[in-house]
């Protein structure tokens, strides 16, 4: 028996710990990104909204609904379960949209791929053969995109060497001639586009684009015409704007967190993670605090306890990072002290007018906050957003609840 965690629990409508989702910010970010890649372009590349990992932890239904209202008609996800969630949301809105699955789908799910009009990625020649066998058995013709490995070395038909290009050309051409699939697109993924200050990373990214172009040329020479080509993620679209092809995939940028090494302007954070002070006490000088007693001070300290911990997605590596305490008088930047517990953590509120119930913002007032947390924990905003667990209620009631 398989099951999903937390789904058996009722939604806690009174918890002070919440992830507030700003639909207006998401809509504005989408418009900003569309303008960024479509200005001055006669072909205007199609924008693909990446909503994998339950829309980077924000929630597929509310994000897809918001993006559809802005005219988005192409979504990308990691799995068939996410794809079906997107399709059902789109149908509920009486809208039309393409839904691309980046990851592995068991060939036995082929009938559902067709039923929900989903686009499956061909991850390798071997995977394509397995899916083709099932397609022939069922008499169905699924929609597919071809993944090309130009240097990420994760999945895809290899185009790293000339020999790889020749083998992939023949394999894709064979699939194309068999007409088992409706081959609608082909794409690659840059591995280092988020490091524009590093000449080696820039060179590697440009090499990946050249390898992709070489395979496209080889396929054209074989009479294989695949109508939709895409290669750029958020970072590549910003730093390699001359390589947009027919479509651009925006993931992290949609949610207001620029990729590492990038400074995409005018993006607003979509998620705000906040909680409130539930306990106040004085920590005597020299007394150790928390698990392992790793924090103590030479003077008495006023300590506030917050009802959020690593089971909620507040990484233990955030210990020592600063968060924002909002008191009746003003806002204070205060540090997390001691080790973060499973369900709680402590902050040092000495020299503030903190009181029970005061809001505490972990991140989300500005893009700087999540970047600072990521730097402190030696991680990336992607991990922070997608780590906020299902135990934390998402509230998309509107911006007014954030103030």
Coordinates of C-alpha atoms in Angstrom, one line a residue:
X1 CA 0.0 0.0 0.0
X2 CA 1.3 3.5 -0.9
X3 CA 0.0 6.7 0.5
X4 CA 1.0 10.4 0.8
X5 CA 2.0 12.0 4.1
X6 CA -0.2 14.6 5.8
X7 CA -3.2 14.1 3.5
X8 CA -5.1 12.4 6.3
X9 CA -4.7 15.4 8.6
X10 CA -7.2 18.2 8.6
X11 CA -6.0 21.6 7.5
X12 CA -4.9 23.7 10.5
X13 CA -6.6 27.0 10.0
X14 CA -5.3 28.5 13.3
X15 CA -1.6 27.7 13.1
X16 CA 0.6 30.9 13.0
X17 CA 3.0 29.0 10.7
X18 CA 1.9 29.6 7.1
X19 CA 3.2 29.9 3.6
X20 CA 1.4 32.9 2.1
X21 CA 1.2 32.6 -1.7
X22 CA 0.9 35.9 -3.6
X23 CA -1.0 35.3 -6.8
X24 CA -0.5 38.9 -7.9
X25 CA 3.3 38.6 -7.6
X26 CA 3.2 35.4 -9.6
X27 CA 1.1 37.0 -12.4
X28 CA 3.4 40.0 -12.4
X29 CA 6.6 37.8 -12.6
X30 CA 5.1 35.9 -15.6
X31 CA 4.3 39.1 -17.4
X32 CA 7.8 40.5 -16.7
X33 CA 9.5 37.3 -17.9
X34 CA 7.3 37.2 -21.1
X35 CA 8.3 40.8 -21.9
X36 CA 12.0 40.0 -21.2
X37 CA 12.2 37.2 -23.8
X38 CA 9.7 38.5 -26.3
X39 CA 10.8 42.1 -26.6
X40 CA 12.6 42.8 -29.9
X41 CA 11.9 39.3 -31.1
X42 CA 9.9 38.8 -34.3
X43 CA 9.2 35.1 -33.5
X44 CA 8.4 35.6 -29.8
X45 CA 9.4 32.3 -28.1
X46 CA 6.7 30.5 -26.3
X47 CA 7.0 30.6 -22.5
X48 CA 6.9 27.3 -20.7
X49 CA 5.9 27.6 -17.0
X50 CA 7.8 24.9 -15.0
X51 CA 5.5 23.8 -12.1
X52 CA 7.2 20.6 -11.1
X53 CA 7.7 19.8 -7.4
X54 CA 4.1 21.1 -6.8
X55 CA 5.0 24.4 -8.4
X56 CA 8.3 24.6 -6.4
X57 CA 6.4 24.2 -3.2
X58 CA 3.8 26.8 -3.9
X59 CA 1.0 24.5 -5.0
X60 CA 0.0 23.4 -8.6
X61 CA -3.7 24.3 -8.6
X62 CA -3.4 28.0 -7.5
X63 CA -0.3 28.6 -9.6
X64 CA -1.6 27.0 -12.7
X65 CA -4.9 28.9 -12.3
X66 CA -3.1 32.2 -11.9
X67 CA -0.8 31.5 -14.9
X68 CA -3.6 30.4 -17.2
X69 CA -5.4 33.7 -16.3
X70 CA -2.3 35.5 -17.7
X71 CA -2.4 33.6 -20.9
X72 CA 0.1 30.8 -20.2
X73 CA -0.7 27.7 -22.3
X74 CA 2.4 25.5 -21.7
X75 CA 3.4 23.8 -18.5
X76 CA 6.2 21.4 -17.6
X77 CA 6.4 19.0 -14.7
X78 CA 8.5 16.1 -13.4
X79 CA 6.0 13.2 -13.2
X80 CA 2.7 12.0 -14.5
X81 CA 1.0 12.6 -11.2
X82 CA 1.9 16.3 -11.4
X83 CA 0.9 16.4 -15.1
X84 CA -2.5 15.1 -14.3
X85 CA -2.9 17.7 -11.6
X86 CA -2.1 20.4 -14.1
X87 CA -4.4 18.9 -16.7
X88 CA -7.3 18.7 -14.3
X89 CA -6.8 22.3 -13.2
X90 CA -6.7 23.5 -16.9
X91 CA -9.9 21.5 -17.7
X92 CA -11.6 23.0 -14.7
X93 CA -10.9 26.4 -16.1
X94 CA -12.2 25.4 -19.5
X95 CA -8.8 26.3 -21.0
X96 CA -6.3 24.7 -23.3
X97 CA -2.6 24.0 -22.5
X98 CA 0.2 21.7 -23.3
X99 CA 1.7 19.7 -20.4
X100 CA 5.2 18.3 -20.8
X101 CA 6.6 15.6 -18.4
X102 CA 10.4 15.9 -18.0
X103 CA 10.9 12.7 -16.0
X104 CA 10.4 9.0 -16.3
X105 CA 6.9 7.6 -16.8
X106 CA 6.4 3.9 -16.6
X107 CA 5.4 2.6 -20.1
X108 CA 2.5 0.9 -18.4
X109 CA 1.0 4.4 -17.9
X110 CA 0.9 5.1 -21.6
X111 CA -2.9 4.9 -21.8
X112 CA -3.1 7.7 -19.2
X113 CA -0.6 9.8 -21.1
X114 CA -2.9 9.7 -24.0
X115 CA -6.1 10.0 -22.0
X116 CA -4.9 13.2 -20.4
X117 CA -3.3 14.5 -23.6
X118 CA 0.2 14.7 -22.0
X119 CA 3.6 15.1 -23.6
X120 CA 6.2 12.5 -22.5
X121 CA 9.9 13.1 -22.8
X122 CA 11.9 10.4 -24.5
X123 CA 14.8 10.0 -22.1
X124 CA 17.0 7.6 -24.1
X125 CA 16.9 5.3 -27.1
X126 CA 16.2 2.4 -24.7
X127 CA 13.3 4.2 -23.0
X128 CA 11.9 5.2 -26.4
X129 CA 12.0 1.5 -27.4
X130 CA 10.1 0.5 -24.3
X131 CA 7.5 3.2 -24.7
X132 CA 7.1 2.3 -28.5
X133 CA 6.5 -1.3 -27.6
X134 CA 3.7 -0.4 -25.3
X135 CA 2.3 2.1 -27.9
X136 CA 2.1 -0.6 -30.5
X137 CA 0.5 -3.0 -28.1
X138 CA -2.2 -0.5 -27.2
X139 CA -2.6 1.0 -30.7
X140 CA -2.0 4.5 -29.3
X141 CA 0.2 7.3 -30.5
X142 CA 1.5 9.4 -27.5
X143 CA 2.8 13.0 -27.9
X144 CA 6.6 13.2 -27.1
X145 CA 9.6 15.6 -26.9
X146 CA 13.1 14.3 -27.3
X147 CA 15.6 15.1 -24.6
X148 CA 19.2 15.7 -25.8
X149 CA 22.2 15.3 -23.5
X150 CA 24.7 18.0 -24.5
X151 CA 26.7 18.0 -21.3
X152 CA 24.4 17.8 -18.3
X153 CA 24.9 14.0 -18.3
X154 CA 21.6 13.2 -16.7
X155 CA 19.3 11.9 -19.4
X156 CA 18.8 12.3 -23.1
X157 CA 20.1 11.2 -26.5
X158 CA 23.8 12.0 -26.4
X159 CA 25.2 14.8 -28.6
X160 CA 28.5 15.2 -26.8
X161 CA 30.8 13.8 -29.5
X162 CA 30.5 13.6 -33.3
X163 CA 30.0 9.8 -32.9
X164 CA 27.2 10.5 -30.3
X165 CA 25.6 12.9 -32.8
X166 CA 25.7 10.3 -35.5
X167 CA 24.2 7.5 -33.3
X168 CA 21.5 9.8 -31.9
X169 CA 20.6 11.1 -35.4
X170 CA 20.1 7.5 -36.6
X171 CA 18.1 6.6 -33.5
X172 CA 15.8 9.6 -33.6
X173 CA 15.4 9.3 -37.4
X174 CA 14.3 5.7 -36.9
X175 CA 11.8 6.7 -34.3
X176 CA 10.5 9.5 -36.6
X177 CA 10.0 7.1 -39.5
X178 CA 8.2 4.5 -37.5
X179 CA 5.4 7.0 -36.7
X180 CA 4.8 5.4 -33.3
X181 CA 5.0 8.7 -31.6
X182 CA 3.9 12.2 -32.4
X183 CA 7.3 13.9 -32.1
X184 CA 6.4 17.5 -31.3
X185 CA 9.6 18.9 -29.7
X186 CA 13.2 18.5 -28.9
X187 CA 15.2 20.1 -26.1
X188 CA 18.4 20.2 -24.0
X189 CA 19.3 21.5 -20.6
X190 CA 22.3 23.8 -19.7
X191 CA 24.2 22.7 -16.7
X192 CA 26.1 25.9 -15.8
X193 CA 24.1 28.8 -17.2
X194 CA 23.7 30.2 -13.7
X195 CA 27.4 31.1 -13.3
X196 CA 27.9 33.9 -15.8
X197 CA 31.0 35.4 -14.1
X198 CA 32.9 32.1 -14.6
X199 CA 34.5 32.0 -18.1
X200 CA 34.7 28.2 -18.0
X201 CA 30.9 28.0 -17.2
X202 CA 30.1 30.4 -20.0
X203 CA 32.2 28.4 -22.4
X204 CA 30.6 25.1 -21.4
X205 CA 27.1 26.6 -21.8
X206 CA 28.0 27.9 -25.3
X207 CA 29.4 24.5 -26.1
X208 CA 26.2 22.8 -25.1
X209 CA 24.2 25.1 -27.4
X210 CA 26.6 24.3 -30.3
X211 CA 26.2 20.6 -29.7
X212 CA 22.4 20.9 -29.7
X213 CA 22.6 22.9 -33.0
X214 CA 24.8 20.2 -34.5
X215 CA 22.3 17.5 -33.7
X216 CA 19.5 19.6 -35.1
X217 CA 21.4 20.1 -38.3
X218 CA 22.1 16.4 -38.6
X219 CA 18.4 15.6 -38.1
X220 CA 17.5 18.1 -40.8
X221 CA 20.0 16.5 -43.2
X222 CA 18.2 13.2 -42.5
X223 CA 14.8 14.8 -43.4
X224 CA 13.7 14.8 -39.8
X225 CA 11.7 17.9 -38.9
X226 CA 10.8 18.5 -35.3
X227 CA 8.8 21.7 -35.0
X228 CA 9.5 22.9 -31.5
X229 CA 13.0 23.4 -30.0
X230 CA 13.8 24.7 -26.5
X231 CA 17.0 24.9 -24.5
X232 CA 16.9 27.8 -22.0
X233 CA 16.0 27.7 -18.4
X234 CA 15.6 30.8 -16.3
X235 CA 19.3 31.5 -16.0
X236 CA 20.1 30.7 -19.7
X237 CA 17.2 32.9 -20.9
X238 CA 18.7 35.8 -19.0
X239 CA 22.3 35.4 -19.9
X240 CA 22.1 33.8 -23.3
X241 CA 19.2 35.7 -24.9
X242 CA 20.4 34.9 -28.4
X243 CA 19.7 31.2 -27.8
X244 CA 15.9 31.2 -27.1
X245 CA 14.9 28.9 -30.0
X246 CA 11.1 28.3 -30.1
X247 CA 10.5 28.2 -26.4
X248 CA 11.9 29.2 -23.0
X249 CA 11.4 27.3 -19.7
X250 CA 10.9 29.5 -16.7
X251 CA 11.0 27.8 -13.3
X252 CA 12.6 29.5 -10.3
X253 CA 12.3 33.0 -11.8
X254 CA 8.5 32.6 -11.9
X255 CA 8.5 32.4 -8.1
X256 CA 10.6 35.5 -7.7
X257 CA 13.9 33.9 -6.8
X258 CA 16.6 34.6 -9.4
X259 CA 18.9 31.7 -10.1
X260 CA 22.3 31.7 -8.4
X261 CA 24.6 34.2 -10.1
X262 CA 21.7 36.0 -11.7
X263 CA 20.1 39.3 -10.9
X264 CA 16.9 39.4 -12.9
X265 CA 15.2 42.7 -12.0
X266 CA 11.6 43.4 -11.1
X267 CA 10.8 39.9 -9.8
X268 CA 8.7 39.6 -6.6
X269 CA 8.8 36.7 -4.1
X270 CA 5.6 34.7 -4.4
X271 CA 6.0 32.7 -1.1
X272 CA 6.2 34.3 2.3
X273 CA 7.0 31.9 5.1
X274 CA 5.9 33.3 8.5
X275 CA 5.1 32.2 12.0
X276 CA 4.7 33.9 15.4
X277 CA 6.2 34.1 18.9
X278 CA 4.6 31.4 21.1
X279 CA 6.9 31.6 24.1
X280 CA 9.2 34.1 25.7
X281 CA 11.8 33.5 28.5
X282 CA 15.1 34.8 29.8
X283 CA 18.2 32.6 29.2
X284 CA 20.6 33.2 32.1
X285 CA 24.2 34.1 31.3
X286 CA 26.3 31.1 30.7
X287 CA 23.3 28.7 30.4
X288 CA 23.4 26.4 27.3
X289 CA 20.4 26.5 25.0
X290 CA 18.8 23.7 23.0
X291 CA 20.0 20.3 21.7
X292 CA 23.7 19.9 22.3
X293 CA 23.9 23.1 24.2
X294 CA 25.7 24.8 21.3
X295 CA 24.6 28.3 22.2
X296 CA 25.2 30.3 25.3
X297 CA 26.0 34.0 26.1
X298 CA 28.0 36.0 28.6
X299 CA 24.9 38.1 29.5
X300 CA 21.2 37.3 30.1
X301 CA 19.3 37.0 26.8
X302 CA 15.6 37.2 26.0
X303 CA 14.7 34.2 23.9
X304 CA 11.5 33.6 21.8
X305 CA 10.3 30.2 20.7
X306 CA 8.7 29.8 17.3
X307 CA 6.5 26.9 16.3
X308 CA 8.4 25.9 13.2
X309 CA 11.2 23.4 12.7
X310 CA 13.0 21.1 10.3
X311 CA 9.9 18.9 9.8
X312 CA 8.3 22.0 8.3
X313 CA 11.2 22.6 6.0
X314 CA 13.2 25.0 8.1
X315 CA 16.6 23.5 7.4
X316 CA 18.9 22.9 10.4
X317 CA 21.6 24.7 8.5
X318 CA 19.6 27.9 9.1
X319 CA 20.8 28.1 12.7
X320 CA 22.6 31.4 13.1
X321 CA 20.7 33.1 10.2
X322 CA 18.7 36.2 10.7
X323 CA 14.9 36.5 10.4
X324 CA 12.5 39.4 10.8
X325 CA 10.6 40.0 14.0
X326 CA 7.7 42.4 13.6
X327 CA 6.8 44.1 16.9
X328 CA 4.3 46.8 17.7
X329 CA 7.0 49.4 17.3
X330 CA 9.1 48.3 14.3
X331 CA 10.9 45.4 12.6
X332 CA 14.0 43.8 13.9
X333 CA 16.5 41.5 12.3
X334 CA 17.2 38.8 14.9
X335 CA 19.2 35.6 14.8
X336 CA 18.1 32.0 15.1
X337 CA 20.0 30.6 18.0
X338 CA 20.8 27.0 19.0
X339 CA 19.9 24.0 16.9
X340 CA 16.7 24.0 15.0
X341 CA 14.4 21.3 16.4
X342 CA 11.9 19.1 14.5
X343 CA 8.9 21.3 15.4
X344 CA 10.3 24.5 17.0
X345 CA 13.3 26.9 17.0
X346 CA 14.5 29.8 19.1
X347 CA 15.5 33.3 18.2
X348 CA 17.3 35.9 20.3
X349 CA 15.0 38.9 20.8
X350 CA 17.1 40.8 23.4
X351 CA 16.8 44.6 23.1
X352 CA 13.5 44.4 21.3
X353 CA 10.0 44.9 22.5
X354 CA 8.9 41.4 21.5
X355 CA 5.7 40.0 22.9
X356 CA 3.7 36.8 22.5
X357 CA 2.0 36.6 19.1
X358 CA 4.4 38.9 17.3
X359 CA 4.8 37.8 13.6
X360 CA 8.1 36.5 12.5
X361 CA 9.0 36.4 8.8
X362 CA 11.5 33.7 7.8
X363 CA 11.6 34.9 4.2
X364 CA 9.4 36.5 1.5
X365 CA 9.4 40.2 2.1
X366 CA 12.1 40.6 -0.6
X367 CA 14.2 38.4 -2.8
X368 CA 17.2 39.3 -0.7
X369 CA 15.9 37.3 2.3
X370 CA 15.9 33.9 0.5
X371 CA 19.2 34.6 -1.1
X372 CA 20.7 35.4 2.3
X373 CA 19.3 32.2 3.8
X374 CA 20.6 30.2 0.8
X375 CA 24.1 31.7 1.2
X376 CA 24.0 31.1 5.0
X377 CA 23.1 27.4 4.5
X378 CA 25.4 26.9 1.5
X379 CA 22.4 26.0 -0.7
X380 CA 20.1 27.5 -3.4
X381 CA 16.7 29.0 -3.3
X382 CA 15.3 26.0 -5.1
X383 CA 16.0 23.8 -2.1
X384 CA 14.5 26.2 0.4
X385 CA 11.2 26.6 -1.5
X386 CA 10.7 23.0 -2.3
X387 CA 11.7 21.9 1.3
X388 CA 8.7 23.6 2.9
X389 CA 6.7 20.6 3.9
X390 CA 3.1 19.7 3.3
X391 CA 2.6 20.2 7.0
X392 CA 2.7 24.0 6.5
X393 CA -0.6 25.3 5.2
X394 CA -0.5 27.4 2.0
X395 CA -2.6 30.5 2.1
X396 CA -3.4 32.1 -1.3
X397 CA -6.1 34.5 0.1
X398 CA -4.3 37.6 -1.2
X399 CA -1.5 40.1 -0.6
X400 CA -3.5 41.9 2.0
X401 CA -2.9 39.1 4.5
X402 CA 0.8 39.6 4.2
X403 CA 0.9 43.1 5.7

